[in-house]
PDB file of C-alpha atoms in Angstrom:
ATOM      1  CA  MET H   1     -22.709  -8.573   9.560  1.00 47.00           C
ATOM      2  CA  SER H   2     -26.201  -9.473  10.718  1.00 47.00           C
ATOM      3  CA  ASP H   3     -28.738 -11.029   8.340  1.00 52.00           C
ATOM      4  CA  ASP H   4     -30.668  -7.731   8.319  1.00 57.00           C
ATOM      5  CA  VAL H   5     -27.772  -5.897   6.685  1.00 59.00           C
ATOM      6  CA  PRO H   6     -27.151  -6.536   2.976  1.00 70.00           C
ATOM      7  CA  ALA H   7     -23.759  -8.059   2.228  1.00 80.00           C
ATOM      8  CA  TYR H   8     -23.097  -5.778  -0.747  1.00 90.00           C
ATOM      9  CA  GLY H   9     -24.598  -2.834  -2.576  1.00 92.00           C
ATOM     10  CA  LEU H  10     -23.405  -0.548   0.201  1.00 93.00           C
ATOM     11  CA  TRP H  11     -22.236   2.202  -2.123  1.00 95.00           C
ATOM     12  CA  GLY H  12     -22.202   4.769   0.659  1.00 95.00           C
ATOM     13  CA  LEU H  13     -19.526   2.707   2.405  1.00 94.00           C
ATOM     14  CA  VAL H  14     -17.597   2.433  -0.857  1.00 96.00           C
ATOM     15  CA  ILE H  15     -17.474   6.229  -1.113  1.00 96.00           C
ATOM     16  CA  LEU H  16     -16.853   6.792   2.613  1.00 96.00           C
ATOM     17  CA  ASN H  17     -13.999   4.299   2.962  1.00 94.00           C
ATOM     18  CA  SER H  18     -12.379   5.379  -0.297  1.00 95.00           C
ATOM     19  CA  ALA H  19     -12.543   9.023   0.785  1.00 95.00           C
ATOM     20  CA  ILE H  20     -11.139   8.325   4.265  1.00 93.00           C
ATOM     21  CA  PHE H  21      -8.143   6.283   3.102  1.00 90.00           C
ATOM     22  CA  ILE H  22      -7.387   8.586   0.175  1.00 92.00           C
ATOM     23  CA  PHE H  23      -7.500  11.523   2.602  1.00 91.00           C
ATOM     24  CA  PHE H  24      -5.135   9.683   4.959  1.00 83.00           C
ATOM     25  CA  ALA H  25      -2.743   9.030   2.105  1.00 82.00           C
ATOM     26  CA  PHE H  26      -3.017  12.645   0.939  1.00 86.00           C
ATOM     27  CA  SER H  27      -2.407  14.064   4.417  1.00 82.00           C
ATOM     28  CA  PHE H  28       0.588  11.772   5.022  1.00 73.00           C
ATOM     29  CA  PHE H  29       2.108  11.963   1.527  1.00 74.00           C
ATOM     30  CA  LYS H  30       1.375  15.653   0.800  1.00 76.00           C
ATOM     31  CA  PRO H  31       1.909  15.584  -2.986  1.00 82.00           C
ATOM     32  CA  GLN H  32       3.733  18.587  -4.418  1.00 79.00           C
ATOM     33  CA  THR H  33       4.969  17.585  -7.852  1.00 80.00           C
ATOM     34  CA  ARG H  34       3.196  16.061 -10.854  1.00 81.00           C
ATOM     35  CA  ARG H  35       4.890  12.744 -10.073  1.00 77.00           C
ATOM     36  CA  ASP H  36       3.608  12.920  -6.499  1.00 80.00           C
ATOM     37  CA  TRP H  37       0.048  13.419  -7.762  1.00 87.00           C
ATOM     38  CA  ARG H  38       0.453  10.565 -10.268  1.00 82.00           C
ATOM     39  CA  SER H  39       1.657   8.310  -7.464  1.00 80.00           C
ATOM     40  CA  LEU H  40      -1.242   9.273  -5.199  1.00 85.00           C
ATOM     41  CA  GLY H  41      -3.731   8.910  -8.078  1.00 89.00           C
ATOM     42  CA  ALA H  42      -2.627   5.340  -8.826  1.00 87.00           C
ATOM     43  CA  PHE H  43      -2.820   4.457  -5.135  1.00 88.00           C
ATOM     44  CA  SER H  44      -6.316   6.006  -4.979  1.00 93.00           C
ATOM     45  CA  ALA H  45      -7.453   3.893  -7.966  1.00 93.00           C
ATOM     46  CA  PHE H  46      -6.288   0.785  -6.096  1.00 94.00           C
ATOM     47  CA  LEU H  47      -8.341   1.820  -3.036  1.00 94.00           C
ATOM     48  CA  VAL H  48     -11.490   2.559  -5.049  1.00 96.00           C
ATOM     49  CA  ALA H  49     -11.233  -0.819  -6.821  1.00 95.00           C
ATOM     50  CA  LEU H  50     -10.744  -2.538  -3.460  1.00 95.00           C
ATOM     51  CA  PHE H  51     -13.659  -0.914  -1.629  1.00 96.00           C
ATOM     52  CA  THR H  52     -15.958  -1.314  -4.640  1.00 96.00           C
ATOM     53  CA  GLU H  53     -15.593  -5.081  -4.284  1.00 95.00           C
ATOM     54  CA  MET H  54     -15.535  -5.002  -0.489  1.00 95.00           C
ATOM     55  CA  TYR H  55     -18.851  -3.175  -0.109  1.00 94.00           C
ATOM     56  CA  GLY H  56     -20.367  -2.618  -3.548  1.00 95.00           C
ATOM     57  CA  PHE H  57     -20.178  -5.563  -5.915  1.00 94.00           C
ATOM     58  CA  PRO H  58     -18.036  -8.716  -5.256  1.00 93.00           C
ATOM     59  CA  LEU H  59     -16.863  -9.203  -8.829  1.00 94.00           C
ATOM     60  CA  THR H  60     -14.094 -11.611  -7.834  1.00 95.00           C
ATOM     61  CA  LEU H  61     -16.455 -13.865  -5.867  1.00 93.00           C
ATOM     62  CA  TYR H  62     -18.958 -13.931  -8.743  1.00 92.00           C
ATOM     63  CA  PHE H  63     -16.184 -14.727 -11.217  1.00 92.00           C
ATOM     64  CA  LEU H  64     -14.758 -17.545  -9.078  1.00 94.00           C
ATOM     65  CA  SER H  65     -18.053 -18.713  -7.550  1.00 90.00           C
ATOM     66  CA  GLY H  66     -18.260 -21.939  -9.600  1.00 92.00           C
ATOM     67  CA  TRP H  67     -14.788 -23.102  -8.622  1.00 93.00           C
ATOM     68  CA  LEU H  68     -15.147 -21.932  -5.016  1.00 93.00           C
ATOM     69  CA  GLN H  69     -18.538 -23.603  -4.525  1.00 92.00           C
ATOM     70  CA  SER H  70     -17.275 -26.903  -5.931  1.00 94.00           C
ATOM     71  CA  ARG H  71     -14.197 -26.905  -3.658  1.00 92.00           C
ATOM     72  CA  PHE H  72     -15.728 -25.370  -0.531  1.00 91.00           C
ATOM     73  CA  PRO H  73     -19.481 -26.137  -0.606  1.00 91.00           C
ATOM     74  CA  GLU H  74     -19.844 -25.411   3.127  1.00 89.00           C
ATOM     75  CA  VAL H  75     -19.051 -21.695   2.647  1.00 89.00           C
ATOM     76  CA  ASP H  76     -21.699 -19.125   1.696  1.00 89.00           C
ATOM     77  CA  TRP H  77     -19.542 -17.343  -0.884  1.00 90.00           C
ATOM     78  CA  PHE H  78     -21.931 -14.433  -1.271  1.00 85.00           C
ATOM     79  CA  SER H  79     -21.875 -13.528   2.414  1.00 88.00           C
ATOM     80  CA  HIS H  80     -19.807 -10.499   3.299  1.00 88.00           C
ATOM     81  CA  ASP H  81     -17.357 -12.499   5.443  1.00 89.00           C
ATOM     82  CA  ALA H  82     -16.472 -14.674   2.436  1.00 90.00           C
ATOM     83  CA  GLY H  83     -14.653 -11.682   0.991  1.00 91.00           C
ATOM     84  CA  HIS H  84     -11.897 -12.485   3.485  1.00 93.00           C
ATOM     85  CA  LEU H  85     -10.861 -14.986   0.872  1.00 92.00           C
ATOM     86  CA  LEU H  86      -7.619 -16.217   2.444  1.00 94.00           C
ATOM     87  CA  GLU H  87      -9.311 -16.912   5.796  1.00 93.00           C
ATOM     88  CA  MET H  88     -12.013 -18.898   3.960  1.00 92.00           C
ATOM     89  CA  LEU H  89      -9.585 -20.848   1.763  1.00 92.00           C
ATOM     90  CA  PHE H  90      -7.468 -21.858   4.760  1.00 92.00           C
ATOM     91  CA  GLY H  91     -10.519 -22.937   6.763  1.00 88.00           C
ATOM     92  CA  TRP H  92     -10.600 -20.253   9.452  1.00 86.00           C
ATOM     93  CA  GLN H  93     -13.817 -21.028  11.344  1.00 80.00           C
ATOM     94  CA  ALA H  94     -14.122 -18.006  13.634  1.00 84.00           C
ATOM     95  CA  ASN H  95     -14.838 -14.350  12.839  1.00 89.00           C
ATOM     96  CA  PRO H  96     -12.564 -13.519   9.879  1.00 90.00           C
ATOM     97  CA  HIS H  97     -11.818 -10.107  11.377  1.00 90.00           C
ATOM     98  CA  PHE H  98      -9.764 -11.967  13.996  1.00 93.00           C
ATOM     99  CA  GLY H  99      -8.151 -14.311  11.501  1.00 94.00           C
ATOM    100  CA  PRO H 100      -4.370 -14.417  11.001  1.00 95.00           C
ATOM    101  CA  PHE H 101      -4.406 -12.833   7.549  1.00 96.00           C
ATOM    102  CA  HIS H 102      -6.669  -9.995   8.686  1.00 95.00           C
ATOM    103  CA  LEU H 103      -4.514  -9.253  11.736  1.00 96.00           C
ATOM    104  CA  LEU H 104      -1.335  -9.403   9.653  1.00 97.00           C
ATOM    105  CA  SER H 105      -2.936  -7.060   7.129  1.00 97.00           C
ATOM    106  CA  MET H 106      -3.559  -4.480   9.852  1.00 96.00           C
ATOM    107  CA  VAL H 107       0.131  -4.580  10.792  1.00 97.00           C
ATOM    108  CA  PHE H 108       1.145  -4.023   7.161  1.00 97.00           C
ATOM    109  CA  ILE H 109      -1.361  -1.184   6.662  1.00 95.00           C
ATOM    110  CA  ALA H 110      -0.374   0.612   9.881  1.00 95.00           C
ATOM    111  CA  ALA H 111       3.341   0.216   9.131  1.00 95.00           C
ATOM    112  CA  GLY H 112       2.830   1.476   5.597  1.00 94.00           C
ATOM    113  CA  PHE H 113       1.035   4.654   6.650  1.00 90.00           C
ATOM    114  CA  TRP H 114       3.688   5.230   9.320  1.00 93.00           C
ATOM    115  CA  LEU H 115       6.443   4.974   6.702  1.00 92.00           C
ATOM    116  CA  ILE H 116       4.609   7.426   4.433  1.00 89.00           C
ATOM    117  CA  ALA H 117       4.078   9.961   7.230  1.00 89.00           C
ATOM    118  CA  ALA H 118       7.501   9.670   8.901  1.00 92.00           C
ATOM    119  CA  GLY H 119       9.279   9.744   5.545  1.00 91.00           C
ATOM    120  CA  TRP H 120       7.477  12.907   4.510  1.00 88.00           C
ATOM    121  CA  ARG H 121       8.529  14.758   7.677  1.00 90.00           C
ATOM    122  CA  VAL H 122      12.217  14.051   7.051  1.00 93.00           C
ATOM    123  CA  LEU H 123      11.980  14.807   3.320  1.00 90.00           C
ATOM    124  CA  TYR H 124      10.087  18.064   3.870  1.00 88.00           C
ATOM    125  CA  ALA H 125      12.606  19.312   6.451  1.00 92.00           C
ATOM    126  CA  ALA H 126      15.529  18.468   4.147  1.00 93.00           C
ATOM    127  CA  GLN H 127      13.866  20.203   1.194  1.00 88.00           C
ATOM    128  CA  GLN H 128      13.338  23.334   3.275  1.00 90.00           C
ATOM    129  CA  ARG H 129      17.074  23.406   4.048  1.00 93.00           C
ATOM    130  CA  GLY H 130      18.041  22.565   0.466  1.00 92.00           C
ATOM    131  CA  GLU H 131      19.775  19.389   1.668  1.00 93.00           C
ATOM    132  CA  LEU H 132      19.762  15.736   0.705  1.00 93.00           C
ATOM    133  CA  ALA H 133      17.458  13.732   2.988  1.00 93.00           C
ATOM    134  CA  THR H 134      19.708  11.193   4.730  1.00 93.00           C
ATOM    135  CA  SER H 135      18.457  11.143   8.330  1.00 92.00           C
ATOM    136  CA  GLY H 136      15.591   9.345  10.041  1.00 92.00           C
ATOM    137  CA  LEU H 137      14.016   6.732   7.794  1.00 93.00           C
ATOM    138  CA  TYR H 138      16.195   7.918   4.921  1.00 94.00           C
ATOM    139  CA  ALA H 139      19.206   6.541   6.785  1.00 93.00           C
ATOM    140  CA  HIS H 140      17.667   3.080   6.332  1.00 93.00           C
ATOM    141  CA  VAL H 141      16.024   3.254   2.901  1.00 94.00           C
ATOM    142  CA  ARG H 142      16.085   5.705  -0.021  1.00 94.00           C
ATOM    143  CA  HIS H 143      12.316   5.712  -0.725  1.00 94.00           C
ATOM    144  CA  PRO H 144      10.400   5.092   2.510  1.00 94.00           C
ATOM    145  CA  GLN H 145       7.174   6.613   1.170  1.00 89.00           C
ATOM    146  CA  TYR H 146       6.999   4.351  -1.874  1.00 91.00           C
ATOM    147  CA  ALA H 147       7.857   1.408   0.366  1.00 93.00           C
ATOM    148  CA  GLY H 148       4.967   2.539   2.581  1.00 93.00           C
ATOM    149  CA  PHE H 149       2.499   2.553  -0.314  1.00 91.00           C
ATOM    150  CA  VAL H 150       3.554  -0.986  -1.257  1.00 94.00           C
ATOM    151  CA  LEU H 151       3.142  -2.135   2.358  1.00 95.00           C
ATOM    152  CA  VAL H 152      -0.386  -0.667   2.562  1.00 94.00           C
ATOM    153  CA  MET H 153      -1.413  -2.358  -0.696  1.00 96.00           C
ATOM    154  CA  THR H 154       0.098  -5.662   0.470  1.00 97.00           C
ATOM    155  CA  GLY H 155      -1.910  -5.374   3.677  1.00 97.00           C
ATOM    156  CA  PHE H 156      -5.153  -4.842   1.783  1.00 96.00           C
ATOM    157  CA  LEU H 157      -4.386  -7.802  -0.499  1.00 96.00           C
ATOM    158  CA  LEU H 158      -3.943 -10.011   2.565  1.00 96.00           C
ATOM    159  CA  GLN H 159      -7.197  -8.734   4.030  1.00 95.00           C
ATOM    160  CA  TRP H 160      -9.448  -8.676   0.953  1.00 95.00           C
ATOM    161  CA  PRO H 161      -7.813 -10.014  -2.215  1.00 96.00           C
ATOM    162  CA  THR H 162      -9.588  -9.326  -5.498  1.00 96.00           C
ATOM    163  CA  LEU H 163      -8.650 -10.141  -9.072  1.00 95.00           C
ATOM    164  CA  LEU H 164      -8.537  -6.482 -10.063  1.00 95.00           C
ATOM    165  CA  THR H 165      -6.293  -5.367  -7.201  1.00 96.00           C
ATOM    166  CA  LEU H 166      -4.052  -8.416  -7.732  1.00 96.00           C
ATOM    167  CA  ILE H 167      -3.598  -7.276 -11.335  1.00 95.00           C
ATOM    168  CA  MET H 168      -3.056  -3.654 -10.290  1.00 95.00           C
ATOM    169  CA  PHE H 169      -0.491  -4.473  -7.598  1.00 96.00           C
ATOM    170  CA  PRO H 170       2.504  -5.428  -9.806  1.00 95.00           C
ATOM    171  CA  VAL H 171       1.686  -2.548 -12.162  1.00 92.00           C
ATOM    172  CA  LEU H 172       1.784  -0.089  -9.265  1.00 92.00           C
ATOM    173  CA  VAL H 173       4.981  -1.578  -7.862  1.00 94.00           C
ATOM    174  CA  TRP H 174       6.584  -1.195 -11.296  1.00 93.00           C
ATOM    175  CA  MET H 175       5.289   2.403 -11.506  1.00 89.00           C
ATOM    176  CA  TYR H 176       6.737   3.313  -8.080  1.00 88.00           C
ATOM    177  CA  SER H 177      10.025   1.728  -9.088  1.00 92.00           C
ATOM    178  CA  ARG H 178      10.168   3.825 -12.259  1.00 89.00           C
ATOM    179  CA  LEU H 179       9.225   6.982 -10.363  1.00 87.00           C
ATOM    180  CA  ALA H 180      11.959   6.291  -7.799  1.00 90.00           C
ATOM    181  CA  ILE H 181      14.605   5.792 -10.492  1.00 92.00           C
ATOM    182  CA  HIS H 182      13.530   8.987 -12.256  1.00 89.00           C
ATOM    183  CA  GLU H 183      13.696  10.955  -8.999  1.00 89.00           C
ATOM    184  CA  GLU H 184      17.141   9.544  -8.236  1.00 93.00           C
ATOM    185  CA  ARG H 185      18.487  10.839 -11.547  1.00 93.00           C
ATOM    186  CA  GLU H 186      17.321  14.348 -10.638  1.00 91.00           C
ATOM    187  CA  VAL H 187      18.743  14.124  -7.116  1.00 93.00           C
ATOM    188  CA  ALA H 188      22.044  12.791  -8.474  1.00 94.00           C
ATOM    189  CA  ARG H 189      22.360  15.827 -10.766  1.00 94.00           C
ATOM    190  CA  GLN H 190      21.612  18.139  -7.824  1.00 93.00           C
ATOM    191  CA  PHE H 191      23.815  16.584  -5.134  1.00 93.00           C
ATOM    192  CA  GLY H 192      26.495  14.773  -7.167  1.00 93.00           C
ATOM    193  CA  ASP H 193      29.046  12.825  -5.114  1.00 93.00           C
ATOM    194  CA  LYS H 194      27.075  13.212  -1.912  1.00 93.00           C
ATOM    195  CA  TRP H 195      24.178  11.375  -3.522  1.00 93.00           C
ATOM    196  CA  GLN H 196      26.430   8.684  -4.979  1.00 93.00           C
ATOM    197  CA  THR H 197      27.941   8.011  -1.551  1.00 93.00           C
ATOM    198  CA  TYR H 198      24.525   7.878   0.067  1.00 93.00           C
ATOM    199  CA  ALA H 199      22.969   5.675  -2.645  1.00 93.00           C
ATOM    200  CA  ALA H 200      25.887   3.236  -2.590  1.00 92.00           C
ATOM    201  CA  SER H 201      25.261   2.397   1.070  1.00 90.00           C
ATOM    202  CA  THR H 202      21.461   2.778   1.409  1.00 92.00           C
ATOM    203  CA  PRO H 203      18.934   0.329  -0.111  1.00 93.00           C
ATOM    204  CA  ARG H 204      16.322   1.682  -2.496  1.00 92.00           C
ATOM    205  CA  PHE H 205      13.128   0.031  -1.145  1.00 89.00           C
ATOM    206  CA  ILE H 206      13.874  -2.644   1.449  1.00 87.00           C
ATOM    207  CA  PRO H 207      15.006  -0.917   4.645  1.00 84.00           C
ATOM    208  CA  ARG H 208      18.333  -1.794   6.225  1.00 81.00           C
ATOM    209  CA  LEU H 209      18.024  -2.259   9.977  1.00 77.00           C
ATOM    210  CA  ARG H 210      21.274  -0.429  10.732  1.00 75.00           C
ATOM    211  CA  ALA H 211      21.221   3.224   9.796  1.00 73.00           C
ATOM    212  CA  THR H 212      23.661   4.656   7.277  1.00 66.00           C
ATOM    213  CA  HIS H 213      25.670   7.712   8.238  1.00 61.00           C
ATOM    214  CA  PRO H 214      25.451  10.605   5.725  1.00 56.00           C
ATOM    215  CA  SER H 215      29.118   9.951   4.927  1.00 56.00           C
ATOM    216  CA  GLY H 216      28.117   6.518   3.709  1.00 52.00           C
ATOM    217  CA  GLN H 217      29.573   4.711   6.737  1.00 54.00           C
ATOM    218  CA  ARG H 218      27.392   2.556   8.929  1.00 50.00           C
ATOM    219  CA  PRO H 219      27.843   3.259  12.666  1.00 46.00           C
TER     220      PRO H 219
END
């Protein structure tokens, strides 16, 4: 940012960015059940906390400013670029938007939204037919959308880590894990042996590169 633009206090950008990413998540995830809305709500809280520190008030930098200034006195820790904390800590000298952690974060965020969107298309089609979703991404992982949310949050933590989002991250991962287990119990009651065969050969969150056939056999 130029010196004429304030580093923080940009509350309009907090609202705009939060709204855009929450809308993206809503349009890709398309919540239908109460659990879906709870999942989206928790993800939205993570985004609001992130963008509040990114553009509004850098609580993490204020909290750590004493330690940071003593270890890295050459860095202006209240500049906007200093929010790219990992780039600063590892001594990246160029524009942090082209730093390795920022670029890696973009890969994670894009991959996460793709998982959410592609997973929803397969799940929606299967629900319309009254079938168990086992094709597409579901042939590689049982919960691609939850895996997508975790990837997006991981990307944002690489790009702009804050104390609050670091605390929220394991809580949200635990919540998605519990939601997934609860959903699996319902699906198991509905599809019985077919679900057991599918679940026995398909990972819950970490995708398997080779697809699983609906019969449970890998091609």
